[in-house]
Tab-separated table of C-alpha atoms in Angstrom:
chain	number	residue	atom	x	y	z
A	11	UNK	CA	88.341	59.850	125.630
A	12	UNK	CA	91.733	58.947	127.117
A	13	UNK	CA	93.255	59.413	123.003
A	14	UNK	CA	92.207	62.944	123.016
A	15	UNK	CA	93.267	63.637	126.131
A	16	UNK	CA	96.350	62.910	125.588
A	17	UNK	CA	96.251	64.236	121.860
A	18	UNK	CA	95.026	67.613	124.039
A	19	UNK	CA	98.515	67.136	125.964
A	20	UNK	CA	101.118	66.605	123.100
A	21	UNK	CA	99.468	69.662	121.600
A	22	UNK	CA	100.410	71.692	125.264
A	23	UNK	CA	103.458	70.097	124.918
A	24	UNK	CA	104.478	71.348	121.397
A	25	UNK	CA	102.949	74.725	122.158
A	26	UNK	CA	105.410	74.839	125.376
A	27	UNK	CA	108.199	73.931	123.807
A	28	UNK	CA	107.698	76.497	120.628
A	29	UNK	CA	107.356	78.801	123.291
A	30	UNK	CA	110.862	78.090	124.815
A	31	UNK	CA	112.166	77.928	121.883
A	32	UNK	CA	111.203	81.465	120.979
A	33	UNK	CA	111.654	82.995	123.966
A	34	UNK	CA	115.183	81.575	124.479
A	35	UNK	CA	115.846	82.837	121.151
A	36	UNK	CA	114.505	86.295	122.033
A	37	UNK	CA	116.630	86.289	124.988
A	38	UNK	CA	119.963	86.001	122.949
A	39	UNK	CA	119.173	88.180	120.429
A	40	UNK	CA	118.414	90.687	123.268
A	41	UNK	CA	121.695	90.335	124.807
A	42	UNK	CA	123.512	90.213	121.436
A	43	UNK	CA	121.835	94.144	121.223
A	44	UNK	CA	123.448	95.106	124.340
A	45	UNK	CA	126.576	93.588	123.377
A	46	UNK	CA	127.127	94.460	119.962
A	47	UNK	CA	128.602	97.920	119.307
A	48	UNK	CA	127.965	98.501	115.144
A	49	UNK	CA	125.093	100.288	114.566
A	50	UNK	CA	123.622	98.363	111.670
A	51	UNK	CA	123.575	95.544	113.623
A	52	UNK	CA	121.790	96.255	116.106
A	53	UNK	CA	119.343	97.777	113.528
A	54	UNK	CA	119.213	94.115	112.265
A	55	UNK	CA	118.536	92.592	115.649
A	56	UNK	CA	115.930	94.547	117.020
A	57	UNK	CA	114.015	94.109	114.042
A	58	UNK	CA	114.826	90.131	114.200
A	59	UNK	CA	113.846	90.589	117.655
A	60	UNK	CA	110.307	92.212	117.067
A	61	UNK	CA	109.581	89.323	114.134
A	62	UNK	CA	110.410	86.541	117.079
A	63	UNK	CA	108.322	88.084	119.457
A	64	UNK	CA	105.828	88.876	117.172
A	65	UNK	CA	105.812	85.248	116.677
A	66	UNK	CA	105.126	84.985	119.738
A	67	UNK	CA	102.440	86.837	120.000
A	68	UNK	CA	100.776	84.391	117.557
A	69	UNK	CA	101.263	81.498	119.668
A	70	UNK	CA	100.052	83.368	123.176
A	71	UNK	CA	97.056	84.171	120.570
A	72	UNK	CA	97.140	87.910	120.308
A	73	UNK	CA	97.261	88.218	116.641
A	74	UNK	CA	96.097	91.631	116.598
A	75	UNK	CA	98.907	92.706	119.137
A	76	UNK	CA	101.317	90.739	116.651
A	77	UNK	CA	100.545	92.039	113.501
A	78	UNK	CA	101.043	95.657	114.942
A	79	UNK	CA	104.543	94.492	116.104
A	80	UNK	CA	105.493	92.840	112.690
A	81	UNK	CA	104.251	96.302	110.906
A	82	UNK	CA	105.708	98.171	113.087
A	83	UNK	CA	108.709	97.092	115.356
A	84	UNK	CA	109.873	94.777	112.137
A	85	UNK	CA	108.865	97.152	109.542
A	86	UNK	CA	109.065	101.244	109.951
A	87	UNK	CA	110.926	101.054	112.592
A	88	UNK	CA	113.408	99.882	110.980
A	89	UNK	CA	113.477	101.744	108.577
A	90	UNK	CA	113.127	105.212	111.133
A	91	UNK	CA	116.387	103.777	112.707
A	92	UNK	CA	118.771	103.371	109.315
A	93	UNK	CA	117.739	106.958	108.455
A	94	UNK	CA	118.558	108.107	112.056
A	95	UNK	CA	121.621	105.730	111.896
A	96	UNK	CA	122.935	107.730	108.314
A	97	UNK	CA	122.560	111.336	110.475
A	98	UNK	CA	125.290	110.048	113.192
A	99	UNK	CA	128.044	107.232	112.963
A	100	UNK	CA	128.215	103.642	112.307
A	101	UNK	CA	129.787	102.298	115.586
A	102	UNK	CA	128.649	103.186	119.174
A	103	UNK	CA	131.573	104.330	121.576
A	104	UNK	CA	132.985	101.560	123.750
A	105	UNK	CA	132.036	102.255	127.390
A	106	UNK	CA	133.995	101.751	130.547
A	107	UNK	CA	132.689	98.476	132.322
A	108	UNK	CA	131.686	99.956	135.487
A	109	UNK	CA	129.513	102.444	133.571
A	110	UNK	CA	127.052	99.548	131.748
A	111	UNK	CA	127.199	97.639	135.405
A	112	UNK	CA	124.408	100.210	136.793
A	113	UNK	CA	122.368	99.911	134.282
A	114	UNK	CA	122.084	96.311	134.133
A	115	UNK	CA	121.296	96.351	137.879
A	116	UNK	CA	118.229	98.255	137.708
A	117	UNK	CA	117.412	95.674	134.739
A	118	UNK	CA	117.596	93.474	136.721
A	119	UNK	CA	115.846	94.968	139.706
A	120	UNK	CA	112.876	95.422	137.403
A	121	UNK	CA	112.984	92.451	135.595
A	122	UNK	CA	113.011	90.517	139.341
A	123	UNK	CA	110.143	93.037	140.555
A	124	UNK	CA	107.991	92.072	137.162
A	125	UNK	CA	108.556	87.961	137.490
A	126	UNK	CA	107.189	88.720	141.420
A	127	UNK	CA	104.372	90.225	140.308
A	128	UNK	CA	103.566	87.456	138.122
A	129	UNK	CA	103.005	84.925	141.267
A	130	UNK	CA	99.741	86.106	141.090
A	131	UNK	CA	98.736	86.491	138.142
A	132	UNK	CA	95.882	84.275	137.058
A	133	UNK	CA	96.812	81.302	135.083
A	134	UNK	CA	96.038	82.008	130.811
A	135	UNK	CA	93.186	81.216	129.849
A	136	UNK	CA	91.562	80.757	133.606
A	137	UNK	CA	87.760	80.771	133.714
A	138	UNK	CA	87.822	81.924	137.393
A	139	UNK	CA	90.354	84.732	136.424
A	140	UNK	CA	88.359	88.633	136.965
A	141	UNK	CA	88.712	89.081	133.441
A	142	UNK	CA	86.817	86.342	132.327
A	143	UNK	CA	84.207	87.054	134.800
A	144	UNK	CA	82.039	89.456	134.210
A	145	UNK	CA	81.881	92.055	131.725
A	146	UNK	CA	83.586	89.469	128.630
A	147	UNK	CA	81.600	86.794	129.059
A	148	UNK	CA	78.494	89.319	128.240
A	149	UNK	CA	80.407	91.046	125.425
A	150	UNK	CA	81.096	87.141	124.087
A	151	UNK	CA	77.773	86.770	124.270
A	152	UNK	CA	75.668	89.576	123.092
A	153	UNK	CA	78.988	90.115	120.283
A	154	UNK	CA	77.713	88.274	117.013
A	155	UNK	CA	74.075	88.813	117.493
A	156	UNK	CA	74.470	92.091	118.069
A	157	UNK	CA	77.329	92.894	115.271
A	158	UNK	CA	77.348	90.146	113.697
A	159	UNK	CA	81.655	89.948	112.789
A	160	UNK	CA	82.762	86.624	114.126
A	161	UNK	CA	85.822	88.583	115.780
A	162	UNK	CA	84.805	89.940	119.452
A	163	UNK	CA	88.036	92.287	119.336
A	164	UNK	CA	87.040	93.329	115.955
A	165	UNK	CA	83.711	93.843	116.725
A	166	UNK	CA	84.587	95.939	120.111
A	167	UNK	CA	86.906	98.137	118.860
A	168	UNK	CA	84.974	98.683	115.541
A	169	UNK	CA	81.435	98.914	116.870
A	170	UNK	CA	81.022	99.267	120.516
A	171	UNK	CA	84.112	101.739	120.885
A	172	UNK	CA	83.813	102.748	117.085
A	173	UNK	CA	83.668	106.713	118.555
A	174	UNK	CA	86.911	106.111	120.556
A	175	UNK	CA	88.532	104.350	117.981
A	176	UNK	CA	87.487	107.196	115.609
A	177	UNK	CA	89.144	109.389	117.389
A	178	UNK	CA	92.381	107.821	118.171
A	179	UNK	CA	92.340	107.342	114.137
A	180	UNK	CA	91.772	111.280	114.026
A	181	UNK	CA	95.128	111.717	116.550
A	182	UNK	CA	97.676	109.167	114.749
A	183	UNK	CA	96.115	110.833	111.240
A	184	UNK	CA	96.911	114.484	112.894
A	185	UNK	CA	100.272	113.263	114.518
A	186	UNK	CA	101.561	111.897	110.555
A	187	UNK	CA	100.061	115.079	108.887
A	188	UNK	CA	102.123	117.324	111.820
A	189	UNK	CA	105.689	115.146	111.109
A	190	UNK	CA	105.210	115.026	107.723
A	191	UNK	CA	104.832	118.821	107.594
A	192	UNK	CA	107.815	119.062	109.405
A	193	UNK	CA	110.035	117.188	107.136
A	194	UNK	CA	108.684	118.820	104.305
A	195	UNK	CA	108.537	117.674	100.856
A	196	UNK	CA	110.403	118.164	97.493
A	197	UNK	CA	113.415	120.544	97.358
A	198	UNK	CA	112.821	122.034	100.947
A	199	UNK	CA	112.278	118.590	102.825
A	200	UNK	CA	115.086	117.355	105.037
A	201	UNK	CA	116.259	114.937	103.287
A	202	UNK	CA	116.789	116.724	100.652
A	203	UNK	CA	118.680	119.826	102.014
A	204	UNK	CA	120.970	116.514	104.118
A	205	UNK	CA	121.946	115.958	100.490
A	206	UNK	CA	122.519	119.179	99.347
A	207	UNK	CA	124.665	119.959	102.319
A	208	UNK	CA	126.352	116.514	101.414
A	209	UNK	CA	127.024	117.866	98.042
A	210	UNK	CA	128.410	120.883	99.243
A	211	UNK	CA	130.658	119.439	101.843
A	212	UNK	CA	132.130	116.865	98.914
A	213	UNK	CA	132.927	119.733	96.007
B	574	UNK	CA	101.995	65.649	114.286
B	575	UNK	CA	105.568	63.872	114.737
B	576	UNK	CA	105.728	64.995	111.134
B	577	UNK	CA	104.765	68.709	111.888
B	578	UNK	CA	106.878	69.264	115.301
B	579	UNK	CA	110.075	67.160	113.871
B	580	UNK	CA	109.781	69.862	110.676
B	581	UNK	CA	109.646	72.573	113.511
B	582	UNK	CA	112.834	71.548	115.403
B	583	UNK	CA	114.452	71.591	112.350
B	584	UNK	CA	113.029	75.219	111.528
B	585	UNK	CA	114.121	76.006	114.931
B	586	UNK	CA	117.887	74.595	114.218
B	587	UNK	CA	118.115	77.184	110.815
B	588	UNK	CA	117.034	79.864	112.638
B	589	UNK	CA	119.248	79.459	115.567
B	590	UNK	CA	122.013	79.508	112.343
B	591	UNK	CA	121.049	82.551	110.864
B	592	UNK	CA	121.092	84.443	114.503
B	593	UNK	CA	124.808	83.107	114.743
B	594	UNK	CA	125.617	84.948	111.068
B	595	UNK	CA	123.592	87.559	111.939
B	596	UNK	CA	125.632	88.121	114.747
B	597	UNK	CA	129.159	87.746	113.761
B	598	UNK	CA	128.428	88.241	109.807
B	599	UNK	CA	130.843	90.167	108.959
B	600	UNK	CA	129.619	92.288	106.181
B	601	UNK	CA	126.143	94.264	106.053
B	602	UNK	CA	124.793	92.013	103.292
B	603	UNK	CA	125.585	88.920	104.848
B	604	UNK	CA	123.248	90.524	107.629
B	605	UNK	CA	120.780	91.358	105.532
B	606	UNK	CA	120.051	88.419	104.226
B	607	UNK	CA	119.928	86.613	107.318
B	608	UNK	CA	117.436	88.606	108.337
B	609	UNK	CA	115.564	88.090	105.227
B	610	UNK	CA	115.607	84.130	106.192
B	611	UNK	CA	115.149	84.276	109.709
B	612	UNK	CA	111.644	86.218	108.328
B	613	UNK	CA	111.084	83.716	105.846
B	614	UNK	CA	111.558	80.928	108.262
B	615	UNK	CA	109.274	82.703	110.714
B	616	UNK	CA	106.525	82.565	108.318
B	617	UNK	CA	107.102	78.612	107.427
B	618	UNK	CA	106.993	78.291	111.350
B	619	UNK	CA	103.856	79.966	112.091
B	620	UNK	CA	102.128	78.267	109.293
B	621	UNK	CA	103.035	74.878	111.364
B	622	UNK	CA	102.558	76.620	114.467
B	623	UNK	CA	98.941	76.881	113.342
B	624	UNK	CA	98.734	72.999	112.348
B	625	UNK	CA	100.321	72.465	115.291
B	626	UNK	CA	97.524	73.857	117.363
B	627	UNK	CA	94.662	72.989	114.800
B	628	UNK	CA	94.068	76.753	113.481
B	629	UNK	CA	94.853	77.045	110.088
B	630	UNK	CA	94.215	80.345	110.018
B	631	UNK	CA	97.057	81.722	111.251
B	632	UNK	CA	98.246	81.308	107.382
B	633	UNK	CA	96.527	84.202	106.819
B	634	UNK	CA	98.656	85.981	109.286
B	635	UNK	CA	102.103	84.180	107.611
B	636	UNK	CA	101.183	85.732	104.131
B	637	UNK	CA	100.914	89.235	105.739
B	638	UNK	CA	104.783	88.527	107.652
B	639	UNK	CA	106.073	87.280	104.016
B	640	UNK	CA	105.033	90.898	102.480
B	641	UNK	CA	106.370	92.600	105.523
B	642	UNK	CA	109.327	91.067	105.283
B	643	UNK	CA	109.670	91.614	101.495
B	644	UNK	CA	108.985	95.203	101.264
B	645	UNK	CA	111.254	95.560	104.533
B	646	UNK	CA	114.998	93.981	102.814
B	647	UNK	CA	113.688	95.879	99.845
B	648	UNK	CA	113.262	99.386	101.963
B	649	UNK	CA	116.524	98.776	104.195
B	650	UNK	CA	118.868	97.986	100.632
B	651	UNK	CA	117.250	100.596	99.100
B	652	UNK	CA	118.287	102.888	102.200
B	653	UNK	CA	122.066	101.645	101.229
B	654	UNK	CA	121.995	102.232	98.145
B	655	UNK	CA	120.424	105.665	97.598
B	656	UNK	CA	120.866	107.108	101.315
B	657	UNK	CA	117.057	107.655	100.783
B	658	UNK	CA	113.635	106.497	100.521
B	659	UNK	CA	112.457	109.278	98.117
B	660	UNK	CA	114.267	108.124	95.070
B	661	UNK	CA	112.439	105.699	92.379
B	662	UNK	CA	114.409	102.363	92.055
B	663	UNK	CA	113.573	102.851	88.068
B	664	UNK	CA	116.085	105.664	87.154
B	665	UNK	CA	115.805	107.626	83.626
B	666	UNK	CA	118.415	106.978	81.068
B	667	UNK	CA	120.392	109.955	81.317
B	668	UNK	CA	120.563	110.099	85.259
B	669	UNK	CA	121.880	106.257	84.832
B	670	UNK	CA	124.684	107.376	82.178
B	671	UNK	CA	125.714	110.361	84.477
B	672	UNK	CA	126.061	107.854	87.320
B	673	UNK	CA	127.951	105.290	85.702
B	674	UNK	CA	130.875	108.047	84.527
């Protein structure tokens, strides 16, 4: 009894210290953004940044949160920001000191606010906590006989808010269809006429 | 376990490398490709991460941050090179010639 126990306890402890390790990390890449003044650099770094909390994600055990933020804050958006990065220049301006000092006051007014708030939050994973109360543990119940997918979040979003989720499918699909109509494609898109202009400009 | 959270210190230790050259590197490739490792070494870590904590399964999740990652260094030097995502990275012959000259 007493071996797994503490087996149970170097396993909290490894899991602690991974997440220190990744936050810490997180927190210097973060500053290294608001430091760093070349462009494609800070591309870089916020998409290092999104893998490492991604990571993190993992280890707090929301995978499905994670793999969105891999996809998307490691992997269009990305790309969105190089091709918004070509249309202006490749190193920010330098700003007077006392101009970045106000904004990393109210940072740091939030940031303070948010840790306050977290006093009392429940602890993760609590039992006792409201969330794990009352409507989950009948949804982690009634889940796999009712659906059958091993996956409660699967099995929520798919099945008991299928309709919902069909419909927020039906507003990103009409949202990519309205963007990608804008850009246009072939010879009248925008990237296109950008090189054109390019051309143009170099003859 | 010593085994698996000794290998993840040392993980830990290349990645804390790679942020150092990703921030000072002083050319774009050099930050490139430490952003390439810093996403391979992610997935290596969350494979142990899952040993770690006895769920294997997060390997599943590791193979879909390798492809990620892949098609991401391949999208971003692709950007550099062509200024654009809407060019095929297989030119024809005579485009090639035309470029070369």
């Amino acid at each position: 009894m007493s071996d797994t126990a503490t087996a149970v306890s170097q396993v909290d402890l490894s899991v602690v210290l991974i997440d220190i390790c990744v936050l810490s990390m997180m927190a210097v890449t973060a500053i290294a953004i608001a430091r760093l003044r070349s462009l494609f650099a800070l591309v870089m770094l916020s998409g290092v940044y999104s893998l490492l909390s991604a990571t993190w994600f993992v280890i707090v055990d929301a995978v499905d949160v994670a793999f969105t933020e891999a996809a998307v804050g490691g992997g269009i958006s990305s790309a969105l920001i190089l091709g918004a990065m070509l249309l202006t220049v490749r190193v920010a301006k330098e700003d007077k000191p006392l101009k970045r000092l106000a904004p990393a006051l109210v940072v740091i007014a939030t940031g303070g606010v948010l840790l306050y708030a977290t006093i009392d939050l429940p602890g993760f994973g609590d039992a006792n906590s409201p969330a794990n109360m009352y409507l989950a543990q009948e949804y982690l119940q009634r889940n796999y006989p009712d659906i059958g997918i091993p996956n409660v979040v699967t099995s929520v979003l798919a099945s008991y808010r299928g309709f919902d989720t069909f419909g927020e499918t039906g507003v990103v699909f009409i949202a990519g269809v309205a963007v990608a109509l804008l850009l246009g494609f072939g010879e009248r898109s925008l990237s296109a006429s950008l090189a054109k202009r390019q051309k143009g400009e170099e003859e | 376990m010593t085994l698996l959270a000794a290998a993840a210190l040392a993980l830990f230790v290349s990645i804390v490398l790679l942020l150092i050259r990703l921030f000072i590197g002083p050319t774009l490739y050099d930050r490139v490709l430490a952003v390439n490792s810093v996403g391979t070494k992610i997935v290596v870590l969350l494979a142990l991460v899952g040993f770690l904590m006895g769920r294997p399964d997060f390997l599943d999740i590791a193979l879909l941050y390798a492809l990620i990652n892949f098609v991401t260094t391949i999208a971003i030097l692709k950007f550099f090179r062509y200024r654009s995502f809407q060019v095929s990275l297989i030119k024809p012959e005579a485009e090639q010639n035309g470029e070369a000259q």
